[in-house]
PDB file of C-alpha atoms in Angstrom:
ATOM      1  CA  MET A  27     -64.653 -34.264 -85.088  1.00 51.00           C
ATOM      2  CA  THR A  28     -64.885 -31.751 -82.244  1.00 52.00           C
ATOM      3  CA  ASN A  29     -65.881 -34.500 -79.796  1.00 51.00           C
ATOM      4  CA  ARG A  30     -62.868 -36.587 -80.824  1.00 55.00           C
ATOM      5  CA  LEU A  31     -60.556 -33.604 -80.392  1.00 43.00           C
ATOM      6  CA  CYS A  32     -62.009 -32.862 -76.946  1.00 42.00           C
ATOM      7  CA  CYS A  33     -61.594 -36.511 -75.920  1.00 42.00           C
ATOM      8  CA  LEU A  34     -58.000 -36.515 -77.169  1.00 41.00           C
ATOM      9  CA  VAL A  35     -57.158 -33.311 -75.292  1.00 38.00           C
ATOM     10  CA  LEU A  36     -58.826 -34.558 -72.106  1.00 38.00           C
ATOM     11  CA  SER A  37     -56.943 -37.859 -72.380  1.00 41.00           C
ATOM     12  CA  ILE A  38     -53.619 -36.078 -72.769  1.00 42.00           C
ATOM     13  CA  VAL A  39     -54.379 -33.784 -69.808  1.00 37.00           C
ATOM     14  CA  ALA A  40     -55.435 -36.751 -67.646  1.00 40.00           C
ATOM     15  CA  VAL A  41     -52.143 -38.497 -68.364  1.00 39.00           C
ATOM     16  CA  ALA A  42     -49.881 -35.432 -68.115  1.00 39.00           C
ATOM     17  CA  LEU A  43     -51.460 -33.617 -65.163  1.00 36.00           C
ATOM     18  CA  PRO A  44     -50.178 -35.977 -62.431  1.00 43.00           C
ATOM     19  CA  ALA A  45     -46.615 -35.611 -63.754  1.00 42.00           C
ATOM     20  CA  PHE A  46     -46.867 -31.812 -63.708  1.00 38.00           C
ATOM     21  CA  ALA A  47     -48.398 -31.863 -60.231  1.00 40.00           C
ATOM     22  CA  ARG A  48     -45.415 -33.834 -58.905  1.00 41.00           C
ATOM     23  CA  LYS A  49     -42.778 -31.613 -60.512  1.00 42.00           C
ATOM     24  CA  GLY A  50     -40.683 -30.058 -57.760  1.00 42.00           C
ATOM     25  CA  VAL A  51     -42.020 -32.378 -55.061  1.00 43.00           C
ATOM     26  CA  PRO A  52     -39.259 -34.551 -53.537  1.00 48.00           C
ATOM     27  CA  GLU A  53     -39.499 -38.165 -54.693  1.00 52.00           C
ATOM     28  CA  ALA A  54     -39.841 -39.433 -51.119  1.00 49.00           C
ATOM     29  CA  PHE A  55     -43.109 -37.494 -50.803  1.00 47.00           C
ATOM     30  CA  GLN A  56     -44.473 -38.515 -54.191  1.00 51.00           C
ATOM     31  CA  ASN A  57     -44.704 -42.168 -53.183  1.00 51.00           C
ATOM     32  CA  GLN A  58     -46.429 -41.741 -49.824  1.00 55.00           C
ATOM     33  CA  SER A  59     -49.484 -43.615 -51.100  1.00 64.00           C
ATOM     34  CA  LYS A  60     -47.576 -46.643 -52.432  1.00 74.00           C
ATOM     35  CA  PRO A  61     -48.065 -49.909 -50.539  1.00 87.00           C
ATOM     36  CA  GLN A  62     -45.555 -50.386 -47.746  1.00 90.00           C
ATOM     37  CA  SER A  63     -43.262 -53.389 -47.660  1.00 95.00           C
ATOM     38  CA  ALA A  64     -43.250 -55.678 -44.639  1.00 95.00           C
ATOM     39  CA  LEU A  65     -39.973 -54.050 -43.496  1.00 97.00           C
ATOM     40  CA  GLU A  66     -41.458 -50.551 -43.809  1.00 97.00           C
ATOM     41  CA  GLN A  67     -44.570 -51.573 -41.871  1.00 97.00           C
ATOM     42  CA  THR A  68     -42.503 -53.214 -39.140  1.00 97.00           C
ATOM     43  CA  LEU A  69     -40.105 -50.306 -38.622  1.00 98.00           C
ATOM     44  CA  ILE A  70     -42.685 -47.544 -38.886  1.00 97.00           C
ATOM     45  CA  SER A  71     -44.766 -49.407 -36.297  1.00 97.00           C
ATOM     46  CA  ALA A  72     -41.654 -49.768 -34.122  1.00 97.00           C
ATOM     47  CA  GLU A  73     -41.089 -45.981 -34.335  1.00 97.00           C
ATOM     48  CA  LYS A  74     -44.678 -45.173 -33.416  1.00 96.00           C
ATOM     49  CA  ASN A  75     -44.771 -47.755 -30.610  1.00 97.00           C
ATOM     50  CA  LEU A  76     -41.531 -46.410 -29.131  1.00 96.00           C
ATOM     51  CA  MET A  77     -42.840 -42.830 -29.259  1.00 94.00           C
ATOM     52  CA  GLU A  78     -46.085 -43.887 -27.560  1.00 94.00           C
ATOM     53  CA  ALA A  79     -44.136 -45.785 -24.866  1.00 95.00           C
ATOM     54  CA  MET A  80     -42.061 -42.677 -24.206  1.00 92.00           C
ATOM     55  CA  GLU A  81     -45.219 -40.553 -23.969  1.00 90.00           C
ATOM     56  CA  ARG A  82     -46.746 -42.861 -21.335  1.00 91.00           C
ATOM     57  CA  ASN A  83     -43.376 -43.124 -19.541  1.00 93.00           C
ATOM     58  CA  ASP A  84     -43.121 -46.901 -20.095  1.00 95.00           C
ATOM     59  CA  VAL A  85     -39.462 -47.271 -19.105  1.00 96.00           C
ATOM     60  CA  ALA A  86     -39.510 -51.088 -19.407  1.00 96.00           C
ATOM     61  CA  TYR A  87     -40.743 -50.917 -23.009  1.00 97.00           C
ATOM     62  CA  VAL A  88     -38.166 -48.285 -23.971  1.00 97.00           C
ATOM     63  CA  ARG A  89     -35.350 -50.199 -22.227  1.00 97.00           C
ATOM     64  CA  ASN A  90     -36.252 -53.272 -24.310  1.00 98.00           C
ATOM     65  CA  ALA A  91     -36.730 -51.396 -27.611  1.00 98.00           C
ATOM     66  CA  VAL A  92     -33.411 -49.516 -27.503  1.00 98.00           C
ATOM     67  CA  SER A  93     -30.053 -51.263 -27.953  1.00 98.00           C
ATOM     68  CA  ASP A  94     -27.611 -51.186 -25.042  1.00 97.00           C
ATOM     69  CA  ASP A  95     -25.082 -49.238 -27.143  1.00 98.00           C
ATOM     70  CA  PHE A  96     -27.670 -46.650 -28.260  1.00 98.00           C
ATOM     71  CA  TYR A  97     -26.271 -43.250 -29.179  1.00 98.00           C
ATOM     72  CA  ALA A  98     -28.239 -40.095 -29.979  1.00 97.00           C
ATOM     73  CA  ILE A  99     -27.446 -36.598 -31.136  1.00 97.00           C
ATOM     74  CA  GLY A 100     -30.087 -34.095 -30.093  1.00 93.00           C
ATOM     75  CA  THR A 101     -31.252 -30.941 -31.857  1.00 90.00           C
ATOM     76  CA  ASN A 102     -28.706 -28.887 -29.898  1.00 90.00           C
ATOM     77  CA  GLY A 103     -25.817 -31.178 -30.844  1.00 93.00           C
ATOM     78  CA  ASP A 104     -25.513 -32.871 -27.446  1.00 95.00           C
ATOM     79  CA  SER A 105     -25.041 -36.629 -27.393  1.00 97.00           C
ATOM     80  CA  HIS A 106     -27.061 -39.046 -25.290  1.00 96.00           C
ATOM     81  CA  SER A 107     -26.748 -42.695 -24.287  1.00 97.00           C
ATOM     82  CA  LYS A 108     -29.436 -45.220 -23.447  1.00 97.00           C
ATOM     83  CA  GLY A 109     -28.912 -44.392 -19.766  1.00 96.00           C
ATOM     84  CA  ASP A 110     -29.452 -40.685 -20.487  1.00 95.00           C
ATOM     85  CA  LEU A 111     -32.635 -41.472 -22.375  1.00 94.00           C
ATOM     86  CA  LEU A 112     -34.044 -43.570 -19.531  1.00 95.00           C
ATOM     87  CA  GLU A 113     -32.974 -40.997 -16.923  1.00 93.00           C
ATOM     88  CA  ASP A 114     -34.709 -38.216 -18.884  1.00 88.00           C
ATOM     89  CA  MET A 115     -37.875 -40.316 -18.861  1.00 86.00           C
ATOM     90  CA  HIS A 116     -37.711 -40.620 -15.077  1.00 76.00           C
ATOM     91  CA  GLU A 117     -37.194 -36.866 -14.689  1.00 72.00           C
ATOM     92  CA  ASP A 118     -39.997 -35.976 -17.119  1.00 61.00           C
ATOM     93  CA  GLY A 119     -42.391 -38.419 -15.460  1.00 55.00           C
ATOM     94  CA  GLY A 120     -44.490 -38.624 -18.621  1.00 52.00           C
ATOM     95  CA  LYS A 121     -45.418 -34.924 -18.485  1.00 56.00           C
ATOM     96  CA  GLY A 122     -45.018 -34.257 -22.193  1.00 57.00           C
ATOM     97  CA  LYS A 123     -46.159 -30.924 -23.587  1.00 67.00           C
ATOM     98  CA  GLY A 124     -48.369 -32.461 -26.253  1.00 79.00           C
ATOM     99  CA  LYS A 125     -48.522 -35.516 -28.434  1.00 88.00           C
ATOM    100  CA  PRO A 126     -45.870 -35.391 -31.183  1.00 91.00           C
ATOM    101  CA  ILE A 127     -47.055 -35.557 -34.780  1.00 93.00           C
ATOM    102  CA  LEU A 128     -44.989 -37.872 -36.995  1.00 94.00           C
ATOM    103  CA  TYR A 129     -45.190 -37.742 -40.793  1.00 94.00           C
ATOM    104  CA  PHE A 130     -43.354 -38.345 -44.099  1.00 95.00           C
ATOM    105  CA  PHE A 131     -41.822 -41.665 -43.077  1.00 96.00           C
ATOM    106  CA  GLN A 132     -39.156 -43.201 -45.277  1.00 97.00           C
ATOM    107  CA  VAL A 133     -37.356 -46.502 -44.659  1.00 98.00           C
ATOM    108  CA  ILE A 134     -33.930 -47.048 -46.206  1.00 97.00           C
ATOM    109  CA  PRO A 135     -32.721 -50.651 -45.839  1.00 98.00           C
ATOM    110  CA  LEU A 136     -28.958 -50.929 -45.303  1.00 97.00           C
ATOM    111  CA  ASN A 137     -28.790 -54.741 -45.236  1.00 97.00           C
ATOM    112  CA  ASP A 138     -30.887 -57.627 -43.884  1.00 95.00           C
ATOM    113  CA  GLY A 139     -30.262 -56.538 -40.300  1.00 97.00           C
ATOM    114  CA  ALA A 140     -30.188 -52.743 -40.418  1.00 98.00           C
ATOM    115  CA  ALA A 141     -32.248 -49.870 -41.784  1.00 98.00           C
ATOM    116  CA  VAL A 142     -32.576 -46.128 -41.414  1.00 98.00           C
ATOM    117  CA  VAL A 143     -36.007 -44.656 -40.738  1.00 98.00           C
ATOM    118  CA  THR A 144     -36.432 -40.947 -41.386  1.00 98.00           C
ATOM    119  CA  TYR A 145     -39.453 -38.811 -40.715  1.00 97.00           C
ATOM    120  CA  ASP A 146     -40.535 -35.331 -39.755  1.00 96.00           C
ATOM    121  CA  MET A 147     -41.953 -34.529 -36.363  1.00 94.00           C
ATOM    122  CA  VAL A 148     -43.843 -31.668 -34.769  1.00 93.00           C
ATOM    123  CA  LYS A 149     -43.397 -31.460 -30.979  1.00 88.00           C
ATOM    124  CA  PRO A 150     -46.111 -29.105 -29.690  1.00 88.00           C
ATOM    125  CA  GLY A 151     -44.975 -26.808 -26.907  1.00 83.00           C
ATOM    126  CA  GLU A 152     -41.261 -27.494 -27.405  1.00 81.00           C
ATOM    127  CA  ARG A 153     -38.381 -25.755 -29.120  1.00 81.00           C
ATOM    128  CA  PRO A 154     -37.469 -26.526 -31.778  1.00 85.00           C
ATOM    129  CA  ARG A 155     -40.987 -27.621 -32.601  1.00 88.00           C
ATOM    130  CA  TYR A 156     -40.307 -28.941 -36.130  1.00 93.00           C
ATOM    131  CA  GLN A 157     -37.637 -31.618 -36.443  1.00 94.00           C
ATOM    132  CA  HIS A 158     -36.234 -34.094 -38.924  1.00 96.00           C
ATOM    133  CA  ILE A 159     -35.475 -37.462 -37.311  1.00 97.00           C
ATOM    134  CA  SER A 160     -33.103 -40.119 -38.636  1.00 98.00           C
ATOM    135  CA  ASN A 161     -33.080 -43.369 -36.699  1.00 98.00           C
ATOM    136  CA  THR A 162     -30.965 -46.445 -37.346  1.00 98.00           C
ATOM    137  CA  TRP A 163     -32.606 -49.720 -36.369  1.00 98.00           C
ATOM    138  CA  VAL A 164     -30.700 -53.023 -36.080  1.00 98.00           C
ATOM    139  CA  LYS A 165     -32.087 -56.500 -35.836  1.00 98.00           C
ATOM    140  CA  GLN A 166     -30.920 -58.324 -32.700  1.00 97.00           C
ATOM    141  CA  GLY A 167     -32.219 -61.872 -32.775  1.00 95.00           C
ATOM    142  CA  ASP A 168     -35.805 -61.547 -33.927  1.00 94.00           C
ATOM    143  CA  GLN A 169     -36.318 -58.000 -32.570  1.00 97.00           C
ATOM    144  CA  TRP A 170     -35.600 -54.634 -34.129  1.00 98.00           C
ATOM    145  CA  LYS A 171     -33.883 -52.205 -31.733  1.00 98.00           C
ATOM    146  CA  LEU A 172     -33.120 -48.523 -32.020  1.00 98.00           C
ATOM    147  CA  LYS A 173     -29.346 -48.064 -32.153  1.00 98.00           C
ATOM    148  CA  PHE A 174     -28.784 -44.467 -33.302  1.00 98.00           C
ATOM    149  CA  GLN A 175     -30.819 -41.274 -33.519  1.00 98.00           C
ATOM    150  CA  GLN A 176     -30.083 -37.875 -35.027  1.00 97.00           C
ATOM    151  CA  SER A 177     -32.588 -35.087 -34.419  1.00 95.00           C
ATOM    152  CA  THR A 178     -32.175 -32.041 -36.623  1.00 94.00           C
ATOM    153  CA  PRO A 179     -34.188 -28.860 -36.166  1.00 92.00           C
ATOM    154  CA  ASN A 180     -35.980 -27.628 -39.240  1.00 87.00           C
ATOM    155  CA  LEU A 181     -34.096 -24.367 -39.822  1.00 78.00           C
ATOM    156  CA  TRP A 182     -37.098 -22.357 -40.941  1.00 70.00           C
ATOM    157  CA  SER A 183     -38.692 -23.060 -37.558  1.00 63.00           C
ATOM    158  CA  ALA A 184     -35.629 -23.240 -35.300  1.00 58.00           C
ATOM    159  CA  ASN A 185     -36.532 -19.997 -33.557  1.00 62.00           C
ATOM    160  CA  ASP A 186     -40.268 -20.640 -33.208  1.00 59.00           C
ATOM    161  CA  LEU A 187     -41.816 -19.326 -30.054  1.00 55.00           C
TER     162      LEU A 187
END
């Protein structure tokens, strides 16, 4: 009888524990281990490839990956065009302050030809170091291109030194 009771209690704990562990954790973070759809894989790869191209100052890659009518709002509220983005790359010359760390990706499809990709980013050596990124990607022909970007500083770290 005691063995049965122990098995029953252990079974209940094994089933209930994951639910309790997730309580209070945003749903987007609970599903990080779920298999990614083809769209998620494609757009997350596009994000990472674009970031790597910017790190190595590959202007041709960035020019091709960003739509001509690209518009961005930076962490300080300033807006930027595709031309501004490419000009900043020329001025920086690929001298980044450290490789950015990207995590907690989420892809929100809008329709067959558009989706929003959000993620968090740590930019070592920069201020603000911790940022939330929201990028809108549009499909032009058979290629996904970055059309809009909003970078928001994480408030708890906005004044990091």
